[in-house]
Amino acid sequence: GYEKVTLVGHSWGGFIASMYASEFPDNIEKLVLLSPAAVLVFPPPPEKDLFKIIEDRLDDPTDKKVFHDHIHNVVLDFSPAMWKKSDEQICKEDSVLDRYYFAARKVDTTKVPLPKYKAGGWATKGSFMSLGMHHDYVSSLSNITCPTLLAECENDAINDP
């Protein structure tokens, strides 16, 4: 037989780890979730909607509009035109979120530079899209039977702990 594993996930990986643990509880010895992405319910309630929280915290009205339009016309665009995009193009579109995320957190990016990683792409878009535009996975968490550590720190997320 297979050994049980300790599964650790951060952000989107925390969501994926929790879904794996709920589907295959006999495979998991321990579960560690570090600021897991709050996507168990979509669309999320306003107080948990990361995009709405960021938009509300932006001071500049132009930034608010550009951010809103980017989310609704680019990030959440699942039209047929999406299939013509390259992984690199989707990564670039996803990286736009970093600027607004840090602005909403009032981080001075002259002192703390924006990350220089390629986040997102088809892997993230495909995972997000596969969840569907309307879902609620909260009840599936009751299938998790292993000891679970949930760590959510003040500086890990845009939303207040």
PDB file of C-alpha atoms in Angstrom:
ATOM      1  CA  GLY A   1       0.000   0.000   0.000  1.00  0.00           C
ATOM      2  CA  TYR A   2       0.845   3.652  -0.202  1.00  0.00           C
ATOM      3  CA  GLU A   3       2.035   5.716   2.707  1.00  0.00           C
ATOM      4  CA  LYS A   4      -0.065   8.630   3.823  1.00  0.00           C
ATOM      5  CA  VAL A   5       1.365  12.072   3.100  1.00  0.00           C
ATOM      6  CA  THR A   6       1.506  15.394   4.864  1.00  0.00           C
ATOM      7  CA  LEU A   7       0.144  17.903   2.391  1.00  0.00           C
ATOM      8  CA  VAL A   8       1.110  21.586   2.584  1.00  0.00           C
ATOM      9  CA  GLY A   9      -0.449  24.286   0.416  1.00  0.00           C
ATOM     10  CA  HIS A  10      -0.167  28.074   0.236  1.00  0.00           C
ATOM     11  CA  SER A  11      -2.705  30.424  -1.374  1.00  0.00           C
ATOM     12  CA  TRP A  12      -4.141  28.678  -4.456  1.00  0.00           C
ATOM     13  CA  GLY A  13      -2.179  25.572  -3.430  1.00  0.00           C
ATOM     14  CA  GLY A  14      -3.971  25.664  -0.066  1.00  0.00           C
ATOM     15  CA  PHE A  15      -7.307  25.502  -1.832  1.00  0.00           C
ATOM     16  CA  ILE A  16      -6.105  22.643  -4.064  1.00  0.00           C
ATOM     17  CA  ALA A  17      -4.671  20.785  -1.034  1.00  0.00           C
ATOM     18  CA  SER A  18      -7.963  21.111   0.862  1.00  0.00           C
ATOM     19  CA  MET A  19      -9.915  19.814  -2.130  1.00  0.00           C
ATOM     20  CA  TYR A  20      -7.538  16.841  -2.485  1.00  0.00           C
ATOM     21  CA  ALA A  21      -7.843  16.076   1.238  1.00  0.00           C
ATOM     22  CA  SER A  22     -11.635  16.221   1.014  1.00  0.00           C
ATOM     23  CA  GLU A  23     -11.712  13.864  -2.001  1.00  0.00           C
ATOM     24  CA  PHE A  24      -9.029  11.429  -0.799  1.00  0.00           C
ATOM     25  CA  PRO A  25      -9.029  11.645   3.023  1.00  0.00           C
ATOM     26  CA  ASP A  26      -7.473   8.175   3.402  1.00  0.00           C
ATOM     27  CA  ASN A  27      -4.319   9.401   1.610  1.00  0.00           C
ATOM     28  CA  ILE A  28      -3.572  12.287   3.975  1.00  0.00           C
ATOM     29  CA  GLU A  29      -1.845  12.048   7.359  1.00  0.00           C
ATOM     30  CA  LYS A  30      -1.753  15.800   8.060  1.00  0.00           C
ATOM     31  CA  LEU A  31      -2.868  18.928   6.223  1.00  0.00           C
ATOM     32  CA  VAL A  32      -1.223  22.354   6.488  1.00  0.00           C
ATOM     33  CA  LEU A  33      -2.976  25.306   4.861  1.00  0.00           C
ATOM     34  CA  LEU A  34      -1.071  28.597   4.697  1.00  0.00           C
ATOM     35  CA  SER A  35      -3.386  31.499   3.848  1.00  0.00           C
ATOM     36  CA  PRO A  36      -5.450  29.357   1.488  1.00  0.00           C
ATOM     37  CA  ALA A  37      -7.216  31.137  -1.359  1.00  0.00           C
ATOM     38  CA  ALA A  38     -10.773  31.977  -0.369  1.00  0.00           C
ATOM     39  CA  VAL A  39     -12.463  30.381  -3.374  1.00  0.00           C
ATOM     40  CA  LEU A  40     -14.584  27.719  -1.683  1.00  0.00           C
ATOM     41  CA  VAL A  41     -17.648  29.723  -2.680  1.00  0.00           C
ATOM     42  CA  PHE A  42     -17.927  31.598  -5.970  1.00  0.00           C
ATOM     43  CA  PRO A  43     -19.082  34.196  -6.459  1.00  0.00           C
ATOM     44  CA  PRO A  44     -17.839  34.963  -2.947  1.00  0.00           C
ATOM     45  CA  PRO A  45     -19.742  37.044  -0.427  1.00  0.00           C
ATOM     46  CA  PRO A  46     -18.602  40.700  -0.675  1.00  0.00           C
ATOM     47  CA  GLU A  47     -16.540  40.539   2.530  1.00  0.00           C
ATOM     48  CA  LYS A  48     -14.461  37.644   1.087  1.00  0.00           C
ATOM     49  CA  ASP A  49     -14.274  38.815  -2.546  1.00  0.00           C
ATOM     50  CA  LEU A  50     -10.573  39.517  -3.051  1.00  0.00           C
ATOM     51  CA  PHE A  51     -11.201  41.532  -6.226  1.00  0.00           C
ATOM     52  CA  LYS A  52     -13.878  43.678  -4.528  1.00  0.00           C
ATOM     53  CA  ILE A  53     -11.672  44.213  -1.454  1.00  0.00           C
ATOM     54  CA  ILE A  54      -8.774  45.363  -3.640  1.00  0.00           C
ATOM     55  CA  GLU A  55     -11.005  47.644  -5.699  1.00  0.00           C
ATOM     56  CA  ASP A  56     -12.534  49.210  -2.568  1.00  0.00           C
ATOM     57  CA  ARG A  57      -9.094  49.886  -1.080  1.00  0.00           C
ATOM     58  CA  LEU A  58      -7.664  51.641  -4.134  1.00  0.00           C
ATOM     59  CA  ASP A  59      -7.548  55.400  -3.585  1.00  0.00           C
ATOM     60  CA  ASP A  60      -7.298  56.597  -7.186  1.00  0.00           C
ATOM     61  CA  PRO A  61     -10.652  56.491  -9.060  1.00  0.00           C
ATOM     62  CA  THR A  62      -8.818  55.770 -12.327  1.00  0.00           C
ATOM     63  CA  ASP A  63      -7.052  52.798 -10.716  1.00  0.00           C
ATOM     64  CA  LYS A  64     -10.422  51.543  -9.446  1.00  0.00           C
ATOM     65  CA  LYS A  65     -11.897  51.649 -12.958  1.00  0.00           C
ATOM     66  CA  VAL A  66      -8.843  50.115 -14.675  1.00  0.00           C
ATOM     67  CA  PHE A  67      -8.689  47.343 -12.064  1.00  0.00           C
ATOM     68  CA  HIS A  68     -12.447  46.648 -12.279  1.00  0.00           C
ATOM     69  CA  ASP A  69     -12.328  46.528 -16.082  1.00  0.00           C
ATOM     70  CA  HIS A  70      -9.240  44.269 -16.042  1.00  0.00           C
ATOM     71  CA  ILE A  71     -10.918  41.781 -13.703  1.00  0.00           C
ATOM     72  CA  HIS A  72     -14.216  41.648 -15.564  1.00  0.00           C
ATOM     73  CA  ASN A  73     -12.910  41.931 -19.134  1.00  0.00           C
ATOM     74  CA  VAL A  74      -9.635  39.993 -18.873  1.00  0.00           C
ATOM     75  CA  VAL A  75      -9.262  37.807 -15.756  1.00  0.00           C
ATOM     76  CA  LEU A  76     -12.854  36.528 -15.760  1.00  0.00           C
ATOM     77  CA  ASP A  77     -13.104  36.430 -19.550  1.00  0.00           C
ATOM     78  CA  PHE A  78     -13.841  32.847 -20.539  1.00  0.00           C
ATOM     79  CA  SER A  79     -15.034  33.717 -24.036  1.00  0.00           C
ATOM     80  CA  PRO A  80     -13.774  31.836 -27.100  1.00  0.00           C
ATOM     81  CA  ALA A  81     -11.103  34.544 -27.590  1.00  0.00           C
ATOM     82  CA  MET A  82      -9.418  33.234 -24.427  1.00  0.00           C
ATOM     83  CA  TRP A  83      -8.305  30.077 -26.265  1.00  0.00           C
ATOM     84  CA  LYS A  84      -6.114  32.111 -28.625  1.00  0.00           C
ATOM     85  CA  LYS A  85      -3.939  33.426 -25.784  1.00  0.00           C
ATOM     86  CA  SER A  86      -0.494  32.053 -25.037  1.00  0.00           C
ATOM     87  CA  ASP A  87       0.623  30.997 -21.570  1.00  0.00           C
ATOM     88  CA  GLU A  88       2.992  33.989 -21.550  1.00  0.00           C
ATOM     89  CA  GLN A  89       0.155  36.388 -22.410  1.00  0.00           C
ATOM     90  CA  ILE A  90      -2.021  35.029 -19.609  1.00  0.00           C
ATOM     91  CA  CYS A  91       0.906  35.301 -17.149  1.00  0.00           C
ATOM     92  CA  LYS A  92       1.351  38.942 -18.191  1.00  0.00           C
ATOM     93  CA  GLU A  93      -2.362  39.632 -17.715  1.00  0.00           C
ATOM     94  CA  ASP A  94      -2.275  37.945 -14.294  1.00  0.00           C
ATOM     95  CA  SER A  95       0.779  39.978 -13.231  1.00  0.00           C
ATOM     96  CA  VAL A  96      -1.240  43.197 -13.624  1.00  0.00           C
ATOM     97  CA  LEU A  97      -3.051  42.120 -10.452  1.00  0.00           C
ATOM     98  CA  ASP A  98       0.172  42.446  -8.413  1.00  0.00           C
ATOM     99  CA  ARG A  99       0.349  46.217  -8.930  1.00  0.00           C
ATOM    100  CA  TYR A 100      -3.187  46.710  -7.652  1.00  0.00           C
ATOM    101  CA  TYR A 101      -2.823  44.157  -4.863  1.00  0.00           C
ATOM    102  CA  PHE A 102       0.186  46.026  -3.448  1.00  0.00           C
ATOM    103  CA  ALA A 103      -1.472  49.427  -3.973  1.00  0.00           C
ATOM    104  CA  ALA A 104      -4.532  48.223  -2.048  1.00  0.00           C
ATOM    105  CA  ARG A 105      -2.254  47.081   0.789  1.00  0.00           C
ATOM    106  CA  LYS A 106      -0.532  50.504   0.733  1.00  0.00           C
ATOM    107  CA  VAL A 107       2.862  48.903   0.026  1.00  0.00           C
ATOM    108  CA  ASP A 108       5.479  51.336  -1.257  1.00  0.00           C
ATOM    109  CA  THR A 109       6.795  49.455  -4.284  1.00  0.00           C
ATOM    110  CA  THR A 110       9.815  51.764  -4.458  1.00  0.00           C
ATOM    111  CA  LYS A 111      10.947  50.114  -1.196  1.00  0.00           C
ATOM    112  CA  VAL A 112       9.401  46.682  -1.732  1.00  0.00           C
ATOM    113  CA  PRO A 113       9.557  45.858  -5.451  1.00  0.00           C
ATOM    114  CA  LEU A 114       6.826  43.934  -7.208  1.00  0.00           C
ATOM    115  CA  PRO A 115       7.563  40.224  -7.599  1.00  0.00           C
ATOM    116  CA  LYS A 116       9.385  39.230 -10.788  1.00  0.00           C
ATOM    117  CA  TYR A 117       7.891  35.772 -11.193  1.00  0.00           C
ATOM    118  CA  LYS A 118       5.622  34.358 -13.835  1.00  0.00           C
ATOM    119  CA  ALA A 119       2.460  33.637 -11.915  1.00  0.00           C
ATOM    120  CA  GLY A 120      -0.708  32.287 -13.358  1.00  0.00           C
ATOM    121  CA  GLY A 121      -0.878  31.214 -16.952  1.00  0.00           C
ATOM    122  CA  TRP A 122      -2.938  28.369 -18.325  1.00  0.00           C
ATOM    123  CA  ALA A 123      -2.475  26.184 -15.243  1.00  0.00           C
ATOM    124  CA  THR A 124      -4.119  28.748 -12.954  1.00  0.00           C
ATOM    125  CA  LYS A 125      -6.716  29.876 -15.483  1.00  0.00           C
ATOM    126  CA  GLY A 126      -7.656  26.267 -16.257  1.00  0.00           C
ATOM    127  CA  SER A 127      -7.928  25.358 -12.581  1.00  0.00           C
ATOM    128  CA  PHE A 128     -10.034  28.415 -11.822  1.00  0.00           C
ATOM    129  CA  MET A 129     -12.226  27.891 -14.882  1.00  0.00           C
ATOM    130  CA  SER A 130     -12.792  24.235 -14.015  1.00  0.00           C
ATOM    131  CA  LEU A 131     -14.422  25.262 -10.723  1.00  0.00           C
ATOM    132  CA  GLY A 132     -17.261  26.914 -12.614  1.00  0.00           C
ATOM    133  CA  MET A 133     -18.607  30.422 -12.226  1.00  0.00           C
ATOM    134  CA  HIS A 134     -20.996  29.288  -9.463  1.00  0.00           C
ATOM    135  CA  HIS A 135     -19.896  26.764  -6.853  1.00  0.00           C
ATOM    136  CA  ASP A 136     -19.866  26.057  -3.131  1.00  0.00           C
ATOM    137  CA  TYR A 137     -17.357  23.528  -1.776  1.00  0.00           C
ATOM    138  CA  VAL A 138     -17.810  24.356   1.910  1.00  0.00           C
ATOM    139  CA  SER A 139     -19.718  21.150   2.710  1.00  0.00           C
ATOM    140  CA  SER A 140     -16.931  19.005   1.190  1.00  0.00           C
ATOM    141  CA  LEU A 141     -14.560  20.167   3.939  1.00  0.00           C
ATOM    142  CA  SER A 142     -16.370  17.888   6.359  1.00  0.00           C
ATOM    143  CA  ASN A 143     -14.761  14.949   4.512  1.00  0.00           C
ATOM    144  CA  ILE A 144     -11.322  15.957   5.783  1.00  0.00           C
ATOM    145  CA  THR A 145     -10.447  13.596   8.638  1.00  0.00           C
ATOM    146  CA  CYS A 146      -6.773  14.334   9.280  1.00  0.00           C
ATOM    147  CA  PRO A 147      -5.300  16.844  11.730  1.00  0.00           C
ATOM    148  CA  THR A 148      -5.263  20.205   9.962  1.00  0.00           C
ATOM    149  CA  LEU A 149      -3.283  23.364  10.674  1.00  0.00           C
ATOM    150  CA  LEU A 150      -4.699  26.561   9.203  1.00  0.00           C
ATOM    151  CA  ALA A 151      -2.302  29.516   9.314  1.00  0.00           C
ATOM    152  CA  GLU A 152      -3.602  32.913   8.257  1.00  0.00           C
ATOM    153  CA  CYS A 153      -1.346  35.794   9.215  1.00  0.00           C
ATOM    154  CA  GLU A 154      -2.077  39.489   9.246  1.00  0.00           C
ATOM    155  CA  ASN A 155       0.351  40.262   6.432  1.00  0.00           C
ATOM    156  CA  ASP A 156      -0.449  37.250   4.270  1.00  0.00           C
ATOM    157  CA  ALA A 157      -3.703  38.412   2.754  1.00  0.00           C
ATOM    158  CA  ILE A 158      -5.490  41.566   1.651  1.00  0.00           C
ATOM    159  CA  ASN A 159      -8.446  40.789   3.882  1.00  0.00           C
ATOM    160  CA  ASP A 160      -8.232  41.341   7.590  1.00  0.00           C
ATOM    161  CA  PRO A 161      -7.754  38.125   9.598  1.00  0.00           C
TER     162      PRO A 161
END
